[in-house]
mmCIF file of C-alpha atoms and ligand atoms in Angstrom:
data_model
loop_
_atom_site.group_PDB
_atom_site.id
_atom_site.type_symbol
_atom_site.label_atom_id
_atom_site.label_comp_id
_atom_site.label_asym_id
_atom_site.label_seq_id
_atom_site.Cartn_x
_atom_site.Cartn_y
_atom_site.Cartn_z
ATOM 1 C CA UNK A 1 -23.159 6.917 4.172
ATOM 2 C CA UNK A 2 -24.066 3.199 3.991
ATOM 3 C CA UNK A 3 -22.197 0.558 5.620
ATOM 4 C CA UNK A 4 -22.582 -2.671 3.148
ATOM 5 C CA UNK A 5 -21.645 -6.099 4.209
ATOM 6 C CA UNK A 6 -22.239 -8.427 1.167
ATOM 7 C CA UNK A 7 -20.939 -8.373 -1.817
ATOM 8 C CA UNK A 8 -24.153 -8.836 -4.467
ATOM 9 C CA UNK A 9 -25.689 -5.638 -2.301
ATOM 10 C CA UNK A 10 -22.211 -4.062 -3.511
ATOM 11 C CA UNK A 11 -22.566 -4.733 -6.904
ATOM 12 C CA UNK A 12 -25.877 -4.122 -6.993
ATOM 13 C CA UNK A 13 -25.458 -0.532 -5.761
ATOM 14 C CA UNK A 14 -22.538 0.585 -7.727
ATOM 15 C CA UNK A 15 -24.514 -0.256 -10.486
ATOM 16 C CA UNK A 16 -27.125 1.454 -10.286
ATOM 17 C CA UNK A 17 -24.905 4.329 -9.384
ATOM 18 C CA UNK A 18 -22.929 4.189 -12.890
ATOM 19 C CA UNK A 19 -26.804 4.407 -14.710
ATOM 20 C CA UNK A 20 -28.197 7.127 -12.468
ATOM 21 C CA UNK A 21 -27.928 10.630 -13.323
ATOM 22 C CA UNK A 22 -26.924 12.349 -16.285
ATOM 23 C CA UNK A 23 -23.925 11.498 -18.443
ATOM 24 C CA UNK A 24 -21.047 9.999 -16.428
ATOM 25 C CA UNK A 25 -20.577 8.865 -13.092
ATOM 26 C CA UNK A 26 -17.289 8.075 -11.714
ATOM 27 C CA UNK A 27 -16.330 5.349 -8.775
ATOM 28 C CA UNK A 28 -13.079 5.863 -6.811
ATOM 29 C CA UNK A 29 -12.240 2.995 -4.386
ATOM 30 C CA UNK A 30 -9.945 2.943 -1.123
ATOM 31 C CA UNK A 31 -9.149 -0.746 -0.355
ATOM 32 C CA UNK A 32 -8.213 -0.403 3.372
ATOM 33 C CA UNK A 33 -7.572 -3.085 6.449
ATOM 34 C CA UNK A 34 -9.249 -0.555 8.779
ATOM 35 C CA UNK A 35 -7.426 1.089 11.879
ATOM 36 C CA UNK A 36 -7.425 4.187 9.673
ATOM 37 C CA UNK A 37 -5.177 6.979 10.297
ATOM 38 C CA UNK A 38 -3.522 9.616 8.055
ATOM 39 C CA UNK A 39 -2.312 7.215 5.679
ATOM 40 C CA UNK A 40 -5.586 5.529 4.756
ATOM 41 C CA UNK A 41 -7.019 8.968 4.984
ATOM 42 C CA UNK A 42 -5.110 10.979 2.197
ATOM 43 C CA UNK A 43 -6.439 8.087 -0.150
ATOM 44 C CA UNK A 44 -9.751 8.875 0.784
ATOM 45 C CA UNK A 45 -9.417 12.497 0.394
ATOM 46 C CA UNK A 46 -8.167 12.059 -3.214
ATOM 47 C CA UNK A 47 -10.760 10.179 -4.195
ATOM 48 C CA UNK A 48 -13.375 12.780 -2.868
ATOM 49 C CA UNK A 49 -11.758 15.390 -4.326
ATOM 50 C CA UNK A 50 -11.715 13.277 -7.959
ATOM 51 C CA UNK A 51 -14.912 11.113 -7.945
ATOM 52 C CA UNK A 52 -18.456 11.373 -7.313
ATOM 53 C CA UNK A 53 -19.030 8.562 -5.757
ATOM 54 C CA UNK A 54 -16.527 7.377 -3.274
ATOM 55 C CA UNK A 55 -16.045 3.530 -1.942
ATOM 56 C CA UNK A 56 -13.854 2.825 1.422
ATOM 57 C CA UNK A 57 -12.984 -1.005 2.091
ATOM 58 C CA UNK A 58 -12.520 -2.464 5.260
ATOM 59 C CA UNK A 59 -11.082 -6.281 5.224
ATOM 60 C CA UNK A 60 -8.771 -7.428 7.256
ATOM 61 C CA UNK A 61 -7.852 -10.202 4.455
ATOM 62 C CA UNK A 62 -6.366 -13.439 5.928
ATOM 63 C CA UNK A 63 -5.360 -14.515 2.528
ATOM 64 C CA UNK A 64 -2.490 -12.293 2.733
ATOM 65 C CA UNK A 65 -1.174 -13.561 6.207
ATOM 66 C CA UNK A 66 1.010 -16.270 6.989
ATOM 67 C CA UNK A 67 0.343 -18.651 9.484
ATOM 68 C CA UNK A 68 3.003 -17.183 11.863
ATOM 69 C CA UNK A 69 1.622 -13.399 11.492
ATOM 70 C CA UNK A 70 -0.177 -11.100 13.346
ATOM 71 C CA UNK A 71 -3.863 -11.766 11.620
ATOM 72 C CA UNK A 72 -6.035 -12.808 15.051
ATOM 73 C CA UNK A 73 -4.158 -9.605 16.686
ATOM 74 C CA UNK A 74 -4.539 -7.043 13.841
ATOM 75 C CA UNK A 75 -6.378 -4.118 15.433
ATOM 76 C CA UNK A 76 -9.972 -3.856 13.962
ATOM 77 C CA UNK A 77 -12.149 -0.788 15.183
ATOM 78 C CA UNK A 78 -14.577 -0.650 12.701
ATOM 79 C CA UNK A 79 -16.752 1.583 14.852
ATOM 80 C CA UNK A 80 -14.257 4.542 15.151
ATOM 81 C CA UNK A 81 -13.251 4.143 11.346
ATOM 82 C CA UNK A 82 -16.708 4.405 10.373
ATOM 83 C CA UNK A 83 -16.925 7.549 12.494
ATOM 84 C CA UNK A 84 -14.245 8.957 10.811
ATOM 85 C CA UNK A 85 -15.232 8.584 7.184
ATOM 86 C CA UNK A 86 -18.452 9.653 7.856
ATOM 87 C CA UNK A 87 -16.459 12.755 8.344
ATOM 88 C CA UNK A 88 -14.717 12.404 5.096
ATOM 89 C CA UNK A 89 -18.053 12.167 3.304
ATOM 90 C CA UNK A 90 -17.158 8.848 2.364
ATOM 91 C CA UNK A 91 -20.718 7.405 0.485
ATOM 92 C CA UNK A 92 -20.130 3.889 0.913
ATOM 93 C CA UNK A 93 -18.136 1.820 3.096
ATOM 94 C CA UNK A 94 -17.640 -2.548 1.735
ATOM 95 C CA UNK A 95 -17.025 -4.232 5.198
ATOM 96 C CA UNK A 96 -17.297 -7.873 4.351
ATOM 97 C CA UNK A 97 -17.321 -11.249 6.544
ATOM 98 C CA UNK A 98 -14.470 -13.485 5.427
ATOM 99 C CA UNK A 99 -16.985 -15.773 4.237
ATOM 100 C CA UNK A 100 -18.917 -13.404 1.908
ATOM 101 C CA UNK A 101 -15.211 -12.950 0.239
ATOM 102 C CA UNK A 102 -14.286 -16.338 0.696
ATOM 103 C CA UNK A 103 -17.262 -18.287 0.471
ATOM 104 C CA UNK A 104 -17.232 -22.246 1.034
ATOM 105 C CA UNK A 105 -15.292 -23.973 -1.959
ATOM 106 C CA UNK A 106 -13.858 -20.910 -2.997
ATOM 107 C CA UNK A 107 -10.826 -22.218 -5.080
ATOM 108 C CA UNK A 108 -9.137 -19.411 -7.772
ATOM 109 C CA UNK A 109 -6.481 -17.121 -6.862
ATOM 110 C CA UNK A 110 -4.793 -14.570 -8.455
ATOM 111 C CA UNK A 111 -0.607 -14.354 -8.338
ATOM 112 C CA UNK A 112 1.537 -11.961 -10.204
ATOM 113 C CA UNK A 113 4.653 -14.715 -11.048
ATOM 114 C CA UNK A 114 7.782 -13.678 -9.931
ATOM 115 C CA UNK A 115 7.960 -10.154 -8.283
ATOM 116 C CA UNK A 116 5.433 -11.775 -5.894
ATOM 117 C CA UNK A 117 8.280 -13.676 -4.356
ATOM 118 C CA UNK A 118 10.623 -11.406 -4.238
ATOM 119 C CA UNK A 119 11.284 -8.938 -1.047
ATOM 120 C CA UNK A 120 8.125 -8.576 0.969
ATOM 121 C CA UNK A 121 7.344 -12.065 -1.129
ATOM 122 C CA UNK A 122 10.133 -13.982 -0.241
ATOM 123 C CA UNK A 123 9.758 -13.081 3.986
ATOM 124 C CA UNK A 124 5.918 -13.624 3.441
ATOM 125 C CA UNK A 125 5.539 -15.862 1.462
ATOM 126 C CA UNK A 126 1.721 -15.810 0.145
ATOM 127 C CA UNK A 127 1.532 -12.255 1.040
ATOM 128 C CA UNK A 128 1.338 -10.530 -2.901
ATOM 129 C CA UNK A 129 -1.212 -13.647 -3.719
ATOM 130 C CA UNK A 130 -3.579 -12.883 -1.122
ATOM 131 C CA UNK A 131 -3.023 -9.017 -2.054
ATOM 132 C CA UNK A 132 -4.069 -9.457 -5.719
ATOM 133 C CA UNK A 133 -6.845 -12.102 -5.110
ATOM 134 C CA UNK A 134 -8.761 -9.947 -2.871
ATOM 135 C CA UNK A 135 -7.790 -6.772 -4.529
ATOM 136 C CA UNK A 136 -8.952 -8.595 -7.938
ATOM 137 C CA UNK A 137 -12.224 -9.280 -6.011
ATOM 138 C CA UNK A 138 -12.556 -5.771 -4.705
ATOM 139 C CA UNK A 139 -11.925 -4.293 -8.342
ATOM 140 C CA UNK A 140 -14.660 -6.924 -9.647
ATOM 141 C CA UNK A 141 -17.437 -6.096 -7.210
ATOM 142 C CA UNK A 142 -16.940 -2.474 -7.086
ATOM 143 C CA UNK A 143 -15.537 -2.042 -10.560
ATOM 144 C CA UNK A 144 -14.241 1.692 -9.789
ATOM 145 C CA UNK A 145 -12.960 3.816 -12.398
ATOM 146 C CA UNK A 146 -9.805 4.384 -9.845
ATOM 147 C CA UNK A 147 -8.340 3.131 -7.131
ATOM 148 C CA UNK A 148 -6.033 4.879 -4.611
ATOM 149 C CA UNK A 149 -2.959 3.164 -2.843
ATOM 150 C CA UNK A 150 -0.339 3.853 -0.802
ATOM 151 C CA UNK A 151 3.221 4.706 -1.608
ATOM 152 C CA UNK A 152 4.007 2.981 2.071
ATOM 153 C CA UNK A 153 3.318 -0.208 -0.064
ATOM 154 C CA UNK A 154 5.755 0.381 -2.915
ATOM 155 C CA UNK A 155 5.875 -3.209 -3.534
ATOM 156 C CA UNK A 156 1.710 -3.935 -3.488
ATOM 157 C CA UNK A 157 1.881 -0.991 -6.081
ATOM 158 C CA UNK A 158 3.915 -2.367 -8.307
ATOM 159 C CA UNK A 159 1.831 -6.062 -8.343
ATOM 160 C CA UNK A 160 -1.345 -4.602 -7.947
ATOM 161 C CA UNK A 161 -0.260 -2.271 -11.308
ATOM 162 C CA UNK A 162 0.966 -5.359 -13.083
ATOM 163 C CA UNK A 163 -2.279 -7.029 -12.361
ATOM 164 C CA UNK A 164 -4.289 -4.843 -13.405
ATOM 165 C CA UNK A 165 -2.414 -4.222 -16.431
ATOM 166 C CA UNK A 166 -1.776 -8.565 -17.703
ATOM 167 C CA UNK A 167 -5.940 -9.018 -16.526
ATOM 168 C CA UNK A 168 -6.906 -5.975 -18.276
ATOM 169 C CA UNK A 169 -8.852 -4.556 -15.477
ATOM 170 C CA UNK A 170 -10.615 -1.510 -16.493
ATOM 171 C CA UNK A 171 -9.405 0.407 -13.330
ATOM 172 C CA UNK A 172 -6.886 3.221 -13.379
ATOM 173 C CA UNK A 173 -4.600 2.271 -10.019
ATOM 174 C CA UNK A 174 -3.582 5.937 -8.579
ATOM 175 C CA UNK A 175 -0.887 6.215 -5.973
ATOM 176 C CA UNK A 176 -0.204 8.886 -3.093
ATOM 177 C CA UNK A 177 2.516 9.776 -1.190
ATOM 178 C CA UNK A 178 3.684 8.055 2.304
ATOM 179 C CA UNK A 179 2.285 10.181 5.125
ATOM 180 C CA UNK A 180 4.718 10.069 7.754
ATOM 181 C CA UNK A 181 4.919 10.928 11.700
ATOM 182 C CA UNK A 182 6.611 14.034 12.960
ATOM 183 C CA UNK A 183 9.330 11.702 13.668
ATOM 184 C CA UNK A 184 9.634 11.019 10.086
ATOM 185 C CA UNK A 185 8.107 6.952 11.315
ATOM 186 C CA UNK A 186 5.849 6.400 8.064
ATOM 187 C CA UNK A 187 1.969 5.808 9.623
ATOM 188 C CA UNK A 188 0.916 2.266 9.343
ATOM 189 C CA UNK A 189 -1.573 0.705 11.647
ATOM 190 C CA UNK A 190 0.712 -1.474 12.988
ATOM 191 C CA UNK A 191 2.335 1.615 14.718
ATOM 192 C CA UNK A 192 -0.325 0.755 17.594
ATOM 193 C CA UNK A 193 1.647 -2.041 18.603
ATOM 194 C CA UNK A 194 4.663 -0.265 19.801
ATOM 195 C CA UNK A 195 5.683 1.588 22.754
ATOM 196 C CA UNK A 196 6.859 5.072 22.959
ATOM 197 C CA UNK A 197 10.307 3.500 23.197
ATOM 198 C CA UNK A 198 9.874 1.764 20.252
ATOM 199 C CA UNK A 199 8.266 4.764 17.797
ATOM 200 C CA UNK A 200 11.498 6.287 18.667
ATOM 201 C CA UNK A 201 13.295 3.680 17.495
ATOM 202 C CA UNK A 202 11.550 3.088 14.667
ATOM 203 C CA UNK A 203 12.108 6.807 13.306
ATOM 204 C CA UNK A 204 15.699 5.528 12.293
ATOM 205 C CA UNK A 205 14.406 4.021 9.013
ATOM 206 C CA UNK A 206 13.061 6.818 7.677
ATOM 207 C CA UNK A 207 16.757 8.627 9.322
ATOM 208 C CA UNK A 208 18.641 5.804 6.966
ATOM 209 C CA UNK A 209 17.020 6.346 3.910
ATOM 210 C CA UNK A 210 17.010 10.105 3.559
ATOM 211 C CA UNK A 211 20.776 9.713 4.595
ATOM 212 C CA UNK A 212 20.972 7.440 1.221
ATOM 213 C CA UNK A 213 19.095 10.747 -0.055
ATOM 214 C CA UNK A 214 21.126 12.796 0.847
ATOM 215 C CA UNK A 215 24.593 11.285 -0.204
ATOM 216 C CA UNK A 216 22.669 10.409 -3.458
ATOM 217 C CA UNK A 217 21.967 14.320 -3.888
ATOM 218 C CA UNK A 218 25.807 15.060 -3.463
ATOM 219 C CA UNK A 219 26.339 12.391 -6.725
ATOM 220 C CA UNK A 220 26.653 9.061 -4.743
ATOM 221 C CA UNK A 221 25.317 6.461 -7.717
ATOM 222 C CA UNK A 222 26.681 3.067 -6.291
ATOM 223 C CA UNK A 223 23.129 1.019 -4.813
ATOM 224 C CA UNK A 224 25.780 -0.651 -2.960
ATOM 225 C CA UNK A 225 27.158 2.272 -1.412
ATOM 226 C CA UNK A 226 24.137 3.619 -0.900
ATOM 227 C CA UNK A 227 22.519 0.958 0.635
ATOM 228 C CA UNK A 228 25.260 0.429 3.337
ATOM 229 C CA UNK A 229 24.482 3.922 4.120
ATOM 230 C CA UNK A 230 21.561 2.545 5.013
ATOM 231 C CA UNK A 231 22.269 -0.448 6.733
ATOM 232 C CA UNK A 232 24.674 1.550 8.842
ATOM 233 C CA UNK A 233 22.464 4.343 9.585
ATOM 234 C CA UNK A 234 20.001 1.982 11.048
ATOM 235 C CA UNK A 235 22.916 -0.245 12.838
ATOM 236 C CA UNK A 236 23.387 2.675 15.509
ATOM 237 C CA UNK A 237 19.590 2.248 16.412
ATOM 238 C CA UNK A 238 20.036 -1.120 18.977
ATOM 239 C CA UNK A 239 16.087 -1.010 18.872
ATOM 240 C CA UNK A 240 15.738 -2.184 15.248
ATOM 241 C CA UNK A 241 16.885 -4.957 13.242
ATOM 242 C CA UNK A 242 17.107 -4.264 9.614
ATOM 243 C CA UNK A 243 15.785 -7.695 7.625
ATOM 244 C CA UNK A 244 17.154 -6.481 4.014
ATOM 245 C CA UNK A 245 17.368 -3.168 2.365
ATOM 246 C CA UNK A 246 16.815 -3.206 -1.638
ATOM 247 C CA UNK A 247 17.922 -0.505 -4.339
ATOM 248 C CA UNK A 248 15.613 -1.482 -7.713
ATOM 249 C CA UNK A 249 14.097 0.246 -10.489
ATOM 250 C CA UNK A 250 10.544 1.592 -9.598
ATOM 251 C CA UNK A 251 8.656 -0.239 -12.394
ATOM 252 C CA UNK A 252 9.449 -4.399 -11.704
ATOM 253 C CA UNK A 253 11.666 -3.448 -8.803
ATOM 254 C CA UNK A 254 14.357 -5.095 -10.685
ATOM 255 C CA UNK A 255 18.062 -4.661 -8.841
ATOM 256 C CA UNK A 256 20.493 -1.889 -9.946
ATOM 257 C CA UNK A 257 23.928 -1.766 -9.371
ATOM 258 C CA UNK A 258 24.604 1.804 -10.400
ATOM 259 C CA UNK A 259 21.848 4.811 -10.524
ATOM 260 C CA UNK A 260 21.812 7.037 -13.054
ATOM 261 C CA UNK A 261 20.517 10.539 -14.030
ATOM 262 C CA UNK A 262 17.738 9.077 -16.422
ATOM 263 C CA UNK A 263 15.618 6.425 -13.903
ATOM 264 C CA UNK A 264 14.042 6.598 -10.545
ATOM 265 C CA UNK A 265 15.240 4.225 -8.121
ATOM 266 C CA UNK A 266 13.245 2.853 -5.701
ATOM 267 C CA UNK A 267 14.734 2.156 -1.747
ATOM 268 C CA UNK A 268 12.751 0.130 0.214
ATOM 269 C CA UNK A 269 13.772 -2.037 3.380
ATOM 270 C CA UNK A 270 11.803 -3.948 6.004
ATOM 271 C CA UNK A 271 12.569 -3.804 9.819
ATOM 272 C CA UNK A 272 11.534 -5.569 12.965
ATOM 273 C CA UNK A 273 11.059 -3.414 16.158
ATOM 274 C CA UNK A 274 10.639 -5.707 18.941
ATOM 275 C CA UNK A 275 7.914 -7.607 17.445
ATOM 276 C CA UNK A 276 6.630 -5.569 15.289
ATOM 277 C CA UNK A 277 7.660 -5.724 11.618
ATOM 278 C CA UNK A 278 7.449 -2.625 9.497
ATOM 279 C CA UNK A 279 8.319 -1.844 5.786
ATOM 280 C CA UNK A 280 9.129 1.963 4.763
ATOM 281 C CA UNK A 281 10.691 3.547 1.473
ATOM 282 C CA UNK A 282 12.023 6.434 -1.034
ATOM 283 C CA UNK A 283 12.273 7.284 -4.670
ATOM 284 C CA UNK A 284 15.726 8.738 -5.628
ATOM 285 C CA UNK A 285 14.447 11.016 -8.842
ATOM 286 C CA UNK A 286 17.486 12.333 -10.631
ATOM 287 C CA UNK A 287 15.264 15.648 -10.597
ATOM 288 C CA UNK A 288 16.539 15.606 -7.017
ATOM 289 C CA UNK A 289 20.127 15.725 -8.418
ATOM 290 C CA UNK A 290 22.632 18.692 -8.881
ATOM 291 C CA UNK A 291 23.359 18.003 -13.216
ATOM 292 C CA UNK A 292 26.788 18.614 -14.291
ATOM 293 C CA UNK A 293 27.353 20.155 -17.372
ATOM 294 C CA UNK A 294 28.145 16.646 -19.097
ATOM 295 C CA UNK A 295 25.273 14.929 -17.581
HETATM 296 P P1 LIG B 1 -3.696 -1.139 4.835
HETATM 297 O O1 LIG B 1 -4.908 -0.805 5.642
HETATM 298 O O2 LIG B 1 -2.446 -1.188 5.615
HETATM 299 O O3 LIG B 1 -3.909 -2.309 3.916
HETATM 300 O O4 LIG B 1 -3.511 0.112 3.864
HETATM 301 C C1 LIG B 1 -4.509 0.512 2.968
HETATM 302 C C2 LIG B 1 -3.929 1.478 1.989
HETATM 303 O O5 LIG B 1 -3.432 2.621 2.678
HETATM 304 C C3 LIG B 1 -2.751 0.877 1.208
HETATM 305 O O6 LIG B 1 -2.838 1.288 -0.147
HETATM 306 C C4 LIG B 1 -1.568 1.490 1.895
HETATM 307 O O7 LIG B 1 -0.430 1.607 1.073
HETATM 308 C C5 LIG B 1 -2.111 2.857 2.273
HETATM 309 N N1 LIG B 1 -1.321 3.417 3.363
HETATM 310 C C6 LIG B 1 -1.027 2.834 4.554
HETATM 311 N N2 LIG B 1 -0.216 3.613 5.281
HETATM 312 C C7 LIG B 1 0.026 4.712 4.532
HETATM 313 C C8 LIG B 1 0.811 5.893 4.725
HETATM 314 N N3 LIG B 1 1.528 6.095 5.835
HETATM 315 N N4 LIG B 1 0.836 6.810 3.743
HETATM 316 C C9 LIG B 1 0.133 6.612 2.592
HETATM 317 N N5 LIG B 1 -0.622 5.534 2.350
HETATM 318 C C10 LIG B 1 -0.678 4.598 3.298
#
């Protein structure tokens, strides 16, 4: 495994890699932040298990924080992450100084209009900008033939897919499940930053949405409905303060009023635990749902 910190040294390898060897070679990239745990590691495990040659990223992008957010305190270990792909039999890993992404005068940035401020948009404002510049950047150095992201993200999924699609990126974007705690708390690296007290607390999200699941199993279709079962769910936990809780379509996370037995929906909410804010979500698939006969 080589650790590579500039971006031409990149290119240069992957490269090299595509004309090596007989016939064709394929690239799998794992854009990360670092702090890796479960999450981050599933990704990389998928893309071992599909490519020959696998990428990892490690950037803790400040494009994609806002001034008031948690950029100077976001945990960085690159050390034990390093030790743990090595373990994964990751072959490369793109750690990169801010200025070898962002070099002096660097001016263009991409934005995916609308759905970027929307949801995580409109609290972060910036956020989905940052995302697809550096993600753009990441796709153009590395040019993988896939890239691997998180469910956890549902909303990064969607831009990142719409970018790629309206820039004609030649990258397939591949995305894998949330891993979650035992406590149901979905695995983020922000988890670090909260007590024992607090991980307890923060289990109720995950609690509120499978109780949407559930009642949506037994034929509840109102997003209404279904997203006060939410809200209230998470109301009995004094530890959390729910910031909004959205029922959309999965594709432009458009809002629905009523599900039905032909569409996924997509529930996805953000939450501040003292203060720490975390994001978490579920797909309602009418697979999921008991069909009456006139269904
Ligand atoms: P981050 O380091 O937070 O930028 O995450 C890097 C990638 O890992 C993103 O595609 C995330 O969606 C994904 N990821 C983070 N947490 C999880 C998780 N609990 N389960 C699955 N993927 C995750």
């Amino acid at each position: 495994m080589e650790i590579i910190n500039r971006r031409q040294r990149m290119s240069s390898v992957v490269r090299k890699l595509r004309r090596d060897g007989s016939g064709e070679r394929t690239i799998g990239l794992v854009p990360t932040m670092g702090a890796l745990h479960e999450g981050h590691l599933s990704l990389v495990r998928e893309a071992r298990r599909r490519c020959d040659y696998v990428v990892v990223s490690i950037f803790v992008n400040p494009a994609q924080f806002g001034a008031n957010e948690d950029f100077a305190h976001y945990p960085r270990r690159l050390t034990q992450d390093t030790a743990m792909l090595t373990d994964y039999n990751v072959d490369y890993i793109f750690a990169p100084t801010n200025d070898e992404i962002y070099p002096r005068g660097f001016s263009t940035y991409v934005n995916v209009e609308g759905l970027s401020n929307e949801f995580e948009g409109a609290a972060r404002p910036g956020h989905f900008r940052g995302v697809t510049t550096v993600v753009a950047l990441l796709l153009n150095i590395i040019r993988p033939d896939f890239a691997y992201f998180g469910q956890k993200d549902a909303q990064q999924t969607i831009v990142i897919k719409r970018m790629v699609r309206d820039l004609a990126i030649d990258t397939e974007i591949v995305i894998l499940p949330i891993i979650r705690e035992a406590s149901g708390l979905a695995m983020s690296s922000r988890n670090a930053s909260l007590n024992a007290e607090q991980k307890q607390a923060a289990a109720a999200l995950y609690a509120g949405l499978q109780a949407a699941e559930r009642a949506f199993s037994s034929g509840e279709h109102s997003a209404k409905r279904l997203s006060d079962i939410v809200r209230v769910n998470i109301a009995r936990e004094p530890g959390v303060q729910l910031e909004y809780v959205a029922i959309t379509d999965t594709e432009a996370m458009r809002p629905i009023e009523k599900l039905d037995n032909d569409h996924d929906a997509l529930v996805s909410l953000a939450a501040r635990v003292g203060a720490t804010r975390l994001i978490d979500n579920i797909v309602l698939s009418p697979a999921k749902r008991p069909r009456t006969p006139s269904s």
